Amino acid sequence: MLDRSGIVRPVHGMSGNLMLGDATSTDVLSSGCGPEFCLLKTDQQLLVMQTGATPTLVRSPFPTGPAIFAFRDHTAWIYYPQDGTLTRFSDNATTNLSAPNLTGEVLSLRVTTNALEFAVRRDGTVWIERQDGALVDSLPDADGPVLLLENAILYTSSDLVRLKRTGANTIDFPVPQVQRINTLGPRYAQITTADHVYALKLDSGKGTLSQLPEPTSITRTVRRR
Amino acid sequence: MKTRANRIWFAALYLTLSLGTVEAQSSITVSAITGPLETALINGGTFLLGQTAVGDTASILLRVRNLSSAPVDITRYVALGAGFTLVARNVPFTIAGNASYDAILYFTPTAAASYSANLQINTFATQLLASGIGPPDLTILPTCNTSDPHTILFGNVQKGQTRTCNFTLRNPGTTPMNIPAFFITGSEFINPQPLATPFTLAVGQTISFSIQFKTATVGVKSATLSIQSQTFTLTATSFDAPLPTPVLDFSGTLTGGPATIASGQQVYVAMRLPSPAPFTSTGVLTMTLIPDSSLVTDDRAVVFLGTGLTSVPFSVQQGSTAVLLSGQIALGFQTGTTSGRIRFTLSQIASGFVSDPTVDLVIPRAPVELDLTQTGRTSGFLFVKLTGFDNTYSTGPLSFAFYNASGSLLQTVPADFSKEFQAYYQGTLTGSLFNASLQFNVNNAADAVASVEVTLTNSAGTTHSGRIPF
């Protein structure tokens, strides 16, 4: 979990019963978690964190600023909005990929069976496009952060967070003032607002929204399991 | 004529000498001064000092005037008698012509009795008479009491309310008792029927009076009751009225739906008063988990969401029934994964509540809750991973029913992991969450197994996972 002050903490428990662990990293601009590991981007560094372990530095040159992550199994794709470059991360090493041919502000990234897909805001509309610019979908009512998931899209529209699943009805959650949406592991998305941080459980039919407790000193005693 | 004249001269001489002696005595006068009143003392006479309460001290100023223009030597100045003390210059001393000298005479009776003393100034003598009288008996009637003989306690009195203390005053002596002073200083204590002073208490007479305390502010209040020469401190502690006992409402959820009071939930608590608050106040709402299971003492997931703590401040404005929790109308908290009671207590309200505000929210025992089931297989092995919680901390008996692709039961494998679960849960502070990974050696039959259904039993019931495909 990446809080508003750039501190990353592990989250224990399950929907409706969440506990925060000790801070593992600070000054983090972006974070994302796949099934095997999490990636953290500070202004100058990229860190990889296996489940339950401390973050380690990925020793490669990276663009400064935030990053956008996508995960599948043991591999992650990293897009750097600062310069529009794209890399792949696996086996603790990065490989530079050809930059996507996109116009607009890249908001999110996902890996499908066939290709990388990007959420791009252009001319006031969010478009879902492939790396070569081929159009996949659009979100005309999206007006804030967007998170592309494997079989769904999570985005904000007015004071709602909308979970748009492939082949299913869109589910709305009343969450105003959303500032950021990012992954919180393979089963949860983190929704950060001006006042609170929420965890949205994604694998249940209708989605379950829980508020994360604010971090306090008592979380330091949470037993690792 | 001459003889007569001589005789007259001798007589005059005698008279002159005689007058000289008289002058030595009569050139001074003695008076007693009490306030503006000056009373001449008569040589050879008596002077009444009046009554003085036992233990008190009365005083008068004695003034000796030299009426002549010649100085007068004072060679003796005493007041001889028990209870009397004269504070005067040591003799001999001289009073200049037409001058005066003041000394103070004190009278301090030690018992209710008559006293006398002989005042002597050179050859001037007069008898001083006084009497010691016992003070009036002040009796404090029940509801009020004393911490010492001169402090009267009105007790704790709610702000704006009146506390009345009743008293009797009796003359225990054998002579009528003059009460020159009877008054209260301090505006919050009043005598509703003040007595005009001075007044006299006849022998054995008893009068009744009352003093009422009322104030508009909280705190320790005091005043002084003066009776005769005695003073009594009146004291009371004023406090706010108790708050109406708040009502706690647990019906809300994060998404606005009705709350389910069970483990693994985020519930919103709101607080209101059944009647307007009599004053603005702030306090603390604290929740404490009382687990059913003896294996654990706490569940640290039971916290308020906004603070991550088990206590939050609350506030209510005077005249309002709405109570804000951390400044909000309602505040979310987690019920944890432990059955028992979440006790909500209120504190730091000095005036307390009309009745006990403690509320217990019962978290019922429930069958095992499965959050995630995962399966896997390798050559010769099947894997089952269960994630969930058991709020009774009593699970252990598990059963695994394996099915083939056509849905036929291949085999049921019972297992009892009670000891493992008990050891795992013992002393935990993070609730009953568990991740259980199980491995089954099926030799070469792994491919024949298509799904598994897990049954978990605890003291509250049985949970079926449903068919989980491999």
Tab-separated table of N, CA and C in Angstrom, chain A residues 12-19 172-175 187-188 195-196 198-199 201 203 207-225, chain B residues 254-255 264-266 268 299-301 303-309 328 334-337 369 371-372 387-389 424-435:
chain	number	residue	atom	x	y	z
A	12	HIS	N	-2.037	-6.630	5.564
A	12	HIS	CA	-2.379	-7.984	5.996
A	12	HIS	C	-3.891	-8.108	6.111
A	13	GLY	N	-4.357	-9.337	6.043
A	13	GLY	CA	-5.765	-9.577	6.289
A	13	GLY	C	-6.555	-9.810	5.029
A	14	MET	N	-7.815	-9.468	5.105
A	14	MET	CA	-8.726	-9.674	3.991
A	14	MET	C	-9.753	-8.561	4.005
A	15	SER	N	-10.539	-8.505	2.971
A	15	SER	CA	-11.511	-7.426	2.852
A	15	SER	C	-12.356	-7.330	4.119
A	16	GLY	N	-12.466	-6.121	4.644
A	16	GLY	CA	-13.233	-5.905	5.872
A	16	GLY	C	-12.431	-6.115	7.122
A	17	ASN	N	-11.232	-6.611	6.978
A	17	ASN	CA	-10.403	-6.896	8.156
A	17	ASN	C	-8.942	-6.693	7.759
A	18	LEU	N	-8.590	-5.453	7.590
A	18	LEU	CA	-7.282	-5.123	7.038
A	18	LEU	C	-6.375	-4.530	8.110
A	19	MET	N	-5.124	-4.870	8.032
A	19	MET	CA	-4.132	-4.338	8.967
A	19	MET	C	-2.895	-3.934	8.178
A	172	ASP	N	-20.695	0.408	-9.640
A	172	ASP	CA	-20.268	1.715	-9.153
A	172	ASP	C	-20.062	1.696	-7.642
A	173	PHE	N	-19.022	2.412	-7.218
A	173	PHE	CA	-18.754	2.591	-5.789
A	173	PHE	C	-18.671	4.095	-5.526
A	174	PRO	N	-19.437	4.581	-4.577
A	174	PRO	CA	-19.389	6.023	-4.287
A	174	PRO	C	-18.120	6.384	-3.516
A	175	VAL	N	-17.139	6.873	-4.244
A	175	VAL	CA	-15.874	7.277	-3.611
A	175	VAL	C	-15.475	8.629	-4.209
A	187	ARG	N	-5.408	-9.407	-6.218
A	187	ARG	CA	-6.837	-9.476	-5.917
A	187	ARG	C	-7.452	-8.147	-5.498
A	188	TYR	N	-6.613	-7.155	-5.304
A	188	TYR	CA	-7.116	-5.889	-4.772
A	188	TYR	C	-6.561	-4.712	-5.570
A	195	ASP	N	-8.916	11.969	1.580
A	195	ASP	CA	-9.063	11.707	3.011
A	195	ASP	C	-8.729	10.289	3.431
A	196	HIS	N	-8.965	9.334	2.556
A	196	HIS	CA	-8.826	7.942	2.972
A	196	HIS	C	-8.156	7.111	1.881
A	198	TYR	N	-8.610	3.209	0.260
A	198	TYR	CA	-9.528	2.080	0.203
A	198	TYR	C	-8.875	0.903	-0.515
A	199	ALA	N	-9.369	-0.275	-0.176
A	199	ALA	CA	-8.966	-1.482	-0.892
A	199	ALA	C	-10.213	-2.072	-1.532
A	201	LYS	N	-11.699	-5.193	-3.345
A	201	LYS	CA	-11.476	-6.604	-3.659
A	201	LYS	C	-12.091	-6.882	-5.024
A	203	ASP	N	-11.890	-9.913	-6.918
A	203	ASP	CA	-12.215	-11.242	-7.406
A	203	ASP	C	-13.588	-11.735	-6.976
A	207	GLY	N	-17.504	-7.065	-6.241
A	207	GLY	CA	-16.449	-6.219	-5.697
A	207	GLY	C	-16.779	-5.822	-4.274
A	208	THR	N	-15.798	-5.747	-3.450
A	208	THR	CA	-16.010	-5.375	-2.055
A	208	THR	C	-15.060	-4.251	-1.707
A	209	LEU	N	-15.642	-3.146	-1.273
A	209	LEU	CA	-14.828	-1.983	-0.942
A	209	LEU	C	-14.620	-1.920	0.569
A	210	SER	N	-13.371	-1.785	0.977
A	210	SER	CA	-13.031	-1.640	2.391
A	210	SER	C	-12.130	-0.425	2.545
A	211	GLN	N	-12.241	0.182	3.687
A	211	GLN	CA	-11.334	1.290	3.989
A	211	GLN	C	-10.130	0.742	4.733
A	212	LEU	N	-8.960	1.208	4.359
A	212	LEU	CA	-7.761	0.784	5.078
A	212	LEU	C	-7.633	1.612	6.349
A	213	PRO	N	-7.332	0.967	7.474
A	213	PRO	CA	-7.112	1.753	8.689
A	213	PRO	C	-5.921	2.687	8.480
A	214	GLU	N	-6.012	3.844	9.111
A	214	GLU	CA	-4.859	4.740	9.046
A	214	GLU	C	-3.700	4.084	9.790
A	215	PRO	N	-2.488	4.270	9.287
A	215	PRO	CA	-1.358	3.625	9.953
A	215	PRO	C	-1.120	4.204	11.336
A	216	THR	N	-0.871	3.319	12.295
A	216	THR	CA	-0.520	3.738	13.645
A	216	THR	C	0.588	2.823	14.137
A	217	SER	N	1.076	3.159	15.301
A	217	SER	CA	2.210	2.407	15.845
A	217	SER	C	1.835	0.975	16.164
A	218	ILE	N	0.542	0.698	16.414
A	218	ILE	CA	0.204	-0.669	16.819
A	218	ILE	C	0.424	-1.644	15.678
A	219	THR	N	0.452	-1.154	14.469
A	219	THR	CA	0.666	-2.077	13.367
A	219	THR	C	2.084	-2.641	13.389
A	220	ARG	N	2.938	-2.036	14.174
A	220	ARG	CA	4.306	-2.549	14.246
A	220	ARG	C	4.357	-3.931	14.889
A	221	THR	N	3.322	-4.283	15.610
A	221	THR	CA	3.353	-5.560	16.304
A	221	THR	C	2.640	-6.654	15.527
A	222	VAL	N	2.163	-6.315	14.343
A	222	VAL	CA	1.475	-7.339	13.545
A	222	VAL	C	2.428	-8.488	13.259
A	223	ARG	N	1.962	-9.665	13.569
A	223	ARG	CA	2.822	-10.823	13.400
A	223	ARG	C	2.861	-11.243	11.943
A	224	ARG	N	4.022	-11.453	11.473
A	224	ARG	CA	4.170	-11.922	10.093
A	224	ARG	C	3.723	-13.375	9.998
A	225	ARG	N	2.958	-13.654	8.974
A	225	ARG	CA	2.517	-15.041	8.809
A	225	ARG	C	2.921	-15.532	7.456
B	254	LEU	N	-19.769	1.287	4.929
B	254	LEU	CA	-18.990	2.173	4.069
B	254	LEU	C	-19.769	2.578	2.829
B	255	THR	N	-20.497	1.651	2.259
B	255	THR	CA	-21.218	1.923	1.018
B	255	THR	C	-22.662	2.337	1.268
B	264	GLY	N	-15.220	-9.757	10.358
B	264	GLY	CA	-14.764	-9.414	9.023
B	264	GLY	C	-15.562	-8.307	8.363
B	265	GLN	N	-16.159	-7.437	9.159
B	265	GLN	CA	-16.982	-6.369	8.603
B	265	GLN	C	-16.393	-5.001	8.973
B	266	GLN	N	-16.710	-4.033	8.141
B	266	GLN	CA	-16.454	-2.640	8.489
B	266	GLN	C	-17.808	-1.984	8.712
B	268	TYR	N	-20.138	1.202	10.569
B	268	TYR	CA	-20.067	2.602	11.009
B	268	TYR	C	-20.866	2.783	12.291
B	299	ASP	N	-7.660	-8.612	19.451
B	299	ASP	CA	-7.635	-8.726	17.994
B	299	ASP	C	-7.360	-7.318	17.485
B	300	ARG	N	-6.163	-7.122	17.026
B	300	ARG	CA	-5.756	-5.757	16.707
B	300	ARG	C	-6.293	-5.238	15.379
B	301	ALA	N	-7.095	-6.049	14.737
B	301	ALA	CA	-7.816	-5.505	13.578
B	301	ALA	C	-9.032	-4.700	14.030
B	303	VAL	N	-10.193	-1.830	15.141
B	303	VAL	CA	-9.750	-0.441	15.285
B	303	VAL	C	-10.722	0.467	14.538
B	304	PHE	N	-10.695	1.717	14.897
B	304	PHE	CA	-11.425	2.719	14.124
B	304	PHE	C	-10.628	2.998	12.856
B	305	LEU	N	-11.320	3.070	11.740
B	305	LEU	CA	-10.628	3.174	10.463
B	305	LEU	C	-9.925	4.515	10.305
B	306	GLY	N	-10.544	5.561	10.798
B	306	GLY	CA	-9.967	6.882	10.578
B	306	GLY	C	-8.697	7.137	11.346
B	307	THR	N	-8.505	6.383	12.429
B	307	THR	CA	-7.336	6.641	13.270
B	307	THR	C	-6.424	5.430	13.398
B	308	GLY	N	-6.937	4.249	13.111
B	308	GLY	CA	-6.153	3.045	13.352
B	308	GLY	C	-6.014	2.740	14.826
B	309	LEU	N	-6.805	3.400	15.661
B	309	LEU	CA	-6.721	3.222	17.113
B	309	LEU	C	-8.044	2.689	17.651
B	328	GLN	N	-16.666	13.719	12.878
B	328	GLN	CA	-17.538	13.193	11.831
B	328	GLN	C	-18.843	12.677	12.417
B	334	GLN	N	-13.543	-1.731	12.343
B	334	GLN	CA	-13.521	-3.128	11.910
B	334	GLN	C	-13.944	-4.024	13.067
B	335	THR	N	-14.701	-5.050	12.719
B	335	THR	CA	-15.161	-5.966	13.761
B	335	THR	C	-14.147	-7.071	14.041
B	336	GLY	N	-13.093	-7.164	13.225
B	336	GLY	CA	-12.073	-8.173	13.465
B	336	GLY	C	-12.530	-9.559	13.072
B	337	THR	N	-11.782	-10.547	13.512
B	337	THR	CA	-12.109	-11.939	13.186
B	337	THR	C	-12.139	-12.784	14.461
B	369	GLU	N	-15.011	-18.959	7.854
B	369	GLU	CA	-15.241	-18.149	6.652
B	369	GLU	C	-14.055	-18.340	5.720
B	371	ASP	N	-12.064	-17.149	2.511
B	371	ASP	CA	-11.897	-15.988	1.638
B	371	ASP	C	-11.343	-16.396	0.285
B	372	LEU	N	-10.485	-17.405	0.265
B	372	LEU	CA	-9.851	-17.807	-0.991
B	372	LEU	C	-9.518	-19.287	-0.917
B	387	THR	N	-7.594	-19.983	2.528
B	387	THR	CA	-7.392	-18.725	3.241
B	387	THR	C	-8.727	-18.302	3.827
B	388	GLY	N	-8.728	-17.978	5.085
B	388	GLY	CA	-9.980	-17.577	5.721
B	388	GLY	C	-9.773	-17.255	7.182
B	389	PHE	N	-10.857	-17.302	7.927
B	389	PHE	CA	-10.731	-17.098	9.378
B	389	PHE	C	-11.767	-17.923	10.117
B	424	TYR	N	-1.274	-22.666	16.459
B	424	TYR	CA	-1.122	-21.485	15.602
B	424	TYR	C	-1.822	-20.265	16.213
B	425	TYR	N	-2.984	-20.520	16.800
B	425	TYR	CA	-3.762	-19.399	17.324
B	425	TYR	C	-3.314	-18.938	18.706
B	426	GLN	N	-2.660	-19.796	19.439
B	426	GLN	CA	-2.351	-19.486	20.832
B	426	GLN	C	-1.647	-18.126	20.952
B	427	GLY	N	-2.299	-17.213	21.645
B	427	GLY	CA	-1.681	-15.926	21.946
B	427	GLY	C	-1.617	-14.938	20.809
B	428	THR	N	-2.201	-15.281	19.679
B	428	THR	CA	-2.127	-14.339	18.562
B	428	THR	C	-2.898	-13.060	18.876
B	429	LEU	N	-2.443	-11.970	18.297
B	429	LEU	CA	-3.105	-10.685	18.507
B	429	LEU	C	-3.714	-10.150	17.219
B	430	THR	N	-3.601	-10.921	16.170
B	430	THR	CA	-4.031	-10.408	14.868
B	430	THR	C	-5.252	-11.145	14.330
B	431	GLY	N	-6.026	-11.742	15.211
B	431	GLY	CA	-7.259	-12.363	14.774
B	431	GLY	C	-7.066	-13.797	14.334
B	432	SER	N	-8.125	-14.325	13.734
B	432	SER	CA	-8.133	-15.755	13.440
B	432	SER	C	-7.865	-16.062	11.978
B	433	LEU	N	-7.279	-15.111	11.267
B	433	LEU	CA	-6.940	-15.350	9.862
B	433	LEU	C	-5.961	-16.516	9.748
B	434	PHE	N	-6.138	-17.292	8.706
B	434	PHE	CA	-5.191	-18.382	8.491
B	434	PHE	C	-4.992	-18.606	7.001
B	435	ASN	N	-3.827	-19.101	6.678
B	435	ASN	CA	-3.517	-19.628	5.356
B	435	ASN	C	-3.093	-21.074	5.572
